[in-house]
Coordinates of C-alpha atoms in Angstrom, one line a residue:
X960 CA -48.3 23.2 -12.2
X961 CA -51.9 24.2 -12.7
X962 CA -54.6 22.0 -10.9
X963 CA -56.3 21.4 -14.9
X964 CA -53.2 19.9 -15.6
X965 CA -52.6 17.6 -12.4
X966 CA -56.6 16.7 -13.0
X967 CA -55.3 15.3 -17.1
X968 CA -52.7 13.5 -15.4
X969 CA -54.9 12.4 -12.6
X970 CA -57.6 11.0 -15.2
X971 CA -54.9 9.0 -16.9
X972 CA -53.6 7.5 -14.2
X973 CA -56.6 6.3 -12.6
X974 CA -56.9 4.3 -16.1
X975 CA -52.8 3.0 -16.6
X976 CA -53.3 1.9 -12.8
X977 CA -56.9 0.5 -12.8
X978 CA -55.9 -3.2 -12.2
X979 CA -52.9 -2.1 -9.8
X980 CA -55.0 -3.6 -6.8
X981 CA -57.0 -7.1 -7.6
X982 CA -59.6 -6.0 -4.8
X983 CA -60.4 -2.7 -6.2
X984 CA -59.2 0.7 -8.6
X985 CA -57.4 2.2 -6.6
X986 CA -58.0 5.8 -5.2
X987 CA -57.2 9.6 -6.4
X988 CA -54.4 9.6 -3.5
X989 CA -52.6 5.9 -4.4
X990 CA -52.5 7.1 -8.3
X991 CA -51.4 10.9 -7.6
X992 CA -48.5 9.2 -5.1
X993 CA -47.4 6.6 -7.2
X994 CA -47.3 9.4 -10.2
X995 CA -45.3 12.2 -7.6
X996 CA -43.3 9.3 -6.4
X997 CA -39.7 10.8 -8.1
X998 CA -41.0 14.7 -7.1
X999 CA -41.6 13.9 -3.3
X1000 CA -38.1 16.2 -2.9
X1001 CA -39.1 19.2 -4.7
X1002 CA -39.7 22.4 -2.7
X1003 CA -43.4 23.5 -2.4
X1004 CA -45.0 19.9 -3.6
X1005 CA -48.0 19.0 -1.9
X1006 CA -50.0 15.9 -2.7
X1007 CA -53.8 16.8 -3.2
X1008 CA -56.5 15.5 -1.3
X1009 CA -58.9 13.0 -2.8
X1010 CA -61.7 16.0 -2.5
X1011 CA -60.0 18.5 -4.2
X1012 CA -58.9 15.6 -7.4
X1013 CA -62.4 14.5 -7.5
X1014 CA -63.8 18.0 -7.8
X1015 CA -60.6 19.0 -10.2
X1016 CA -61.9 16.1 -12.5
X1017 CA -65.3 17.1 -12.6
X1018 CA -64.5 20.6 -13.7
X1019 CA -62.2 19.3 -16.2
X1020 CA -65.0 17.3 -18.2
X1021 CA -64.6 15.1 -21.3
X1022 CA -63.7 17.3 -23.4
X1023 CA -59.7 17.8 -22.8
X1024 CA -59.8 13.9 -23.0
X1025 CA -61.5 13.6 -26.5
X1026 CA -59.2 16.1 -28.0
X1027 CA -55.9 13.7 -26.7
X1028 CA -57.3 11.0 -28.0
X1029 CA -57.9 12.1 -30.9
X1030 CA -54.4 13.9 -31.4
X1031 CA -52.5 10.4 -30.6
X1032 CA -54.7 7.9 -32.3
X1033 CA -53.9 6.6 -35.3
X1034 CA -51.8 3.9 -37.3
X1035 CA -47.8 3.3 -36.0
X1036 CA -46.8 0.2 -37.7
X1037 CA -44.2 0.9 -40.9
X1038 CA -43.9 -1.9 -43.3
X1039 CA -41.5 -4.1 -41.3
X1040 CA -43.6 -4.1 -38.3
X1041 CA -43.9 -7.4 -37.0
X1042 CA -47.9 -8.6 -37.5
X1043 CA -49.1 -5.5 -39.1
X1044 CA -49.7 -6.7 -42.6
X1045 CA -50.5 -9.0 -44.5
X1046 CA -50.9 -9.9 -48.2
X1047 CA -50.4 -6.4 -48.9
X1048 CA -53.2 -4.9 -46.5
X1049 CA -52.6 -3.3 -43.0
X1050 CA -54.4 -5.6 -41.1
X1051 CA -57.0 -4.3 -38.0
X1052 CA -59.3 -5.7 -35.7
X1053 CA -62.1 -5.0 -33.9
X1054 CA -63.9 -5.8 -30.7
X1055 CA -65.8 -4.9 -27.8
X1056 CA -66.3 -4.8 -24.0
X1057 CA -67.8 -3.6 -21.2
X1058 CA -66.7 -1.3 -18.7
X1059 CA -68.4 -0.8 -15.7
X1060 CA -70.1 2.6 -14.7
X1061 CA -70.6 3.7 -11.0
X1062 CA -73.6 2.1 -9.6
X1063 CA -76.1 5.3 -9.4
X1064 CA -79.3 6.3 -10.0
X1065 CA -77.8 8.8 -13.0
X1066 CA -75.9 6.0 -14.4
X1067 CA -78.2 3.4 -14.7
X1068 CA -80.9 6.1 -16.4
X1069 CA -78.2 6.8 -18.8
X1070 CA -76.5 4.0 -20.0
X1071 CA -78.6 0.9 -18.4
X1072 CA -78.0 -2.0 -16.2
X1073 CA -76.7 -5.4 -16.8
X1074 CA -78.6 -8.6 -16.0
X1075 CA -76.7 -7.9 -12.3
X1076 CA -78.5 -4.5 -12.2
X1077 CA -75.1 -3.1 -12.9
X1078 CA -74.7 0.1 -15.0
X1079 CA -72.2 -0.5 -17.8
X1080 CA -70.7 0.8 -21.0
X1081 CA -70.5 -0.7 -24.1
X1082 CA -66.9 0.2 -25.7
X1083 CA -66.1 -0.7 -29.3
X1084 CA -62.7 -0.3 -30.8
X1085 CA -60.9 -0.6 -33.6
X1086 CA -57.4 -1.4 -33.4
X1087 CA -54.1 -2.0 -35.4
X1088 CA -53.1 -5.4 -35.3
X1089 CA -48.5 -5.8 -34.6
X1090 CA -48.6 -2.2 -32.6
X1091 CA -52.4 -2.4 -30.5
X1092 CA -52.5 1.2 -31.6
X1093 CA -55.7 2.7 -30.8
X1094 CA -57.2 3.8 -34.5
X1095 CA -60.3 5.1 -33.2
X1096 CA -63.4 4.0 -30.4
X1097 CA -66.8 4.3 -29.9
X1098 CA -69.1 4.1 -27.0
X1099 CA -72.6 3.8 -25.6
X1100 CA -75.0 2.6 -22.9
X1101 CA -75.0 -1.3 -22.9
X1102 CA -79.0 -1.4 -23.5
X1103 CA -78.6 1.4 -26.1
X1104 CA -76.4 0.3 -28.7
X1105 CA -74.8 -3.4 -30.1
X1106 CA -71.8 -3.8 -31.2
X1107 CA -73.3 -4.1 -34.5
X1108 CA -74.7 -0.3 -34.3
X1109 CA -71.6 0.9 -32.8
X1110 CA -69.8 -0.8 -35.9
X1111 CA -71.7 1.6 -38.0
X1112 CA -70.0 4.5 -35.7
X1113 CA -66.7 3.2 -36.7
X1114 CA -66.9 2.8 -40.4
X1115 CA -65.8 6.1 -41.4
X1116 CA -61.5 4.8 -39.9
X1117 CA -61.8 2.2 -42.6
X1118 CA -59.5 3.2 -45.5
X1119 CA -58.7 1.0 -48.9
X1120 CA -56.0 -1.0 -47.8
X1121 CA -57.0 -2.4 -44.6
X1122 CA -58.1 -6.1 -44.0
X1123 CA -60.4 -6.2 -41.5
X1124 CA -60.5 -8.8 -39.0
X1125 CA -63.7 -9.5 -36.7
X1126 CA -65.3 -11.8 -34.4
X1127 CA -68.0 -14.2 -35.0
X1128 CA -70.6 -11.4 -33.8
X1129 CA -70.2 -9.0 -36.8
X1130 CA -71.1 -10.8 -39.8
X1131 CA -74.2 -10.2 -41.5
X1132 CA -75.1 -8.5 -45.2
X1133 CA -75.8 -5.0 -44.0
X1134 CA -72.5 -4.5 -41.9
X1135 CA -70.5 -5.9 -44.1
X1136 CA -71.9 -3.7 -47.4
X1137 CA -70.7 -0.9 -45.5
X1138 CA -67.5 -2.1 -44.7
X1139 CA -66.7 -3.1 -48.5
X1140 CA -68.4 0.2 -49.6
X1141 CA -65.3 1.8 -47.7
X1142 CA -63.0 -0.3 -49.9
X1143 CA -62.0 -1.8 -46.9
X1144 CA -61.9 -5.7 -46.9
X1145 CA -63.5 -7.3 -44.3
X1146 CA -62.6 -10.8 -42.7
X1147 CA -64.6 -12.5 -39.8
X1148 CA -64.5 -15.9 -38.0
X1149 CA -68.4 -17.3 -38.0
X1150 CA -70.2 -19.0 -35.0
X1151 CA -70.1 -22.4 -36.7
X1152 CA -68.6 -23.8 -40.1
X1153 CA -70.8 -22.5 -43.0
X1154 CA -68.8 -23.0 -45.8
X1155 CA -70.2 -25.2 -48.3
X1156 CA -66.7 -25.3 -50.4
X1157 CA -64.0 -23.4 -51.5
X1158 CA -61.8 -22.9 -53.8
X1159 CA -58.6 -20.7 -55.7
X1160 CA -59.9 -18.4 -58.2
X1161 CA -57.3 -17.2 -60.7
X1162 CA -59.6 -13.7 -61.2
X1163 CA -59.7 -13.0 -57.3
X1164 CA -57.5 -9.9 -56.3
X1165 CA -54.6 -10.7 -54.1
X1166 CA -55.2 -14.3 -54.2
X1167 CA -58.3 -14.8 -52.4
X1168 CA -60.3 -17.8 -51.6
X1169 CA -63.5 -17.7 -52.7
X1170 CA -65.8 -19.2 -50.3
X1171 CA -69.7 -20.3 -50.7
X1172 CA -72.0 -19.4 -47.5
X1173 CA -75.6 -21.3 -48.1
X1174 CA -78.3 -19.3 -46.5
X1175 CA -81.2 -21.0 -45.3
X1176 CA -84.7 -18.8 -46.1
X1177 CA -87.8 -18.9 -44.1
X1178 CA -90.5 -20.5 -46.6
X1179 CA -93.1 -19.2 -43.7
X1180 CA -92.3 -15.2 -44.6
X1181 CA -95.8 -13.8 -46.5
X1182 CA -95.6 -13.0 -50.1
X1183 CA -93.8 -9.5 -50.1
X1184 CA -91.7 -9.4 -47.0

């Protein structure tokens, strides 16, 4: 068993196992036992030390990581999959989080700092809806990029056929051009009720609703802007 390998399996463990102890992630040495736990019997097995994982991860890089994601993600629901579709259209969502970075110097250069001087990650993903299948993710520093720019990263897994479900964040003309330019169809719960009315039209594809969203203009903006 080569150490590149044991450092994959190390990575991944350190992320099923994150929330195994409410206090804190647990260490290299808790993940690699509780992933040897069935091996402890074989001849020659030695459990690393927590040195030689951490240095094992950082010659391993990100690189090996990227590549498995990108060979496993990907749509799993076939069309009796509970959840997965509806009125004809695979249904996904997308959201985001934040995931805390180590608190260093490096970090907080890199990515930024919360308002509790905390470096963090902003993580968008988009996801299939019936399965949680992973269809593809994007991330950045959390004073670098919104959710709305990271949306932009994640246009290019929207397919025709998908309905697109978001949260009240992502609406807005731009962002949602690009998604119906992908021939994707895009669905989003708003901050507050907006709908002036609504109504059945007969012409709509698939049956939709039509619904009227008044916008209210700034008379203040100089001629030309």
């Amino acid at each position: 068993m080569g150490m590149r390998f044991v450092a994959e399996v190390a990575v991944l463990g350190l992320c099923l196992f994150s929330g195994a102890d409410s206090a804190s992630p647990p260490g290299y040495r808790s993940v690699m036992r509780w992933l040897t736990n069935g091996l402890r019997h074989l001849h020659g097995l030695a459990l690393p030390t927590s040195s030689a994982l951490t240095k094992a991860r950082q010659r391993l890089g990100s690189k090996p990581l990227e590549l498995l994601f990108d060979l496993r993600r990907g749509a799993l629901a076939g069309s009796g999959t509970p959840g997965a579709f509806a009125i004809g259209l695979r249904l996904q969502a997308c959201d985001g989080t934040g995931l805390d970075a180590a608190d260093t110097p490096a970090n907080a250069r890199e990515f930024g700092v919360t308002q509790g001087r905390n470096p963090q990650l902003r993580l968008l993903a988009l996801v299939e809806c019936g399965t949680h299948a992973l269809i593809d993710a994007v991330f950045d520093g959390v004073t670098k990029a919104s959710e709305h720019k990271l949306a932009r990263r994640l246009l290019h897994a929207l397919t025709p056929g998908m309905l697109l479900l978001a949260d009240r964040n992502f609406p807005g003309h731009q962002l949602w051009g690009l998604v119906a330019a992908s021939r994707a169809d895009p669905k989003a719960r708003y901050r507050q009720p907006r709908f002036g009315c609504s109504s059945s039209d007969p012409e709509s594809p698939r049956g939709f609703v039509i619904s009227e969203v008044p916008v209210r203009l700034n008379r203040r903006v100089g001629a030309g802007q």
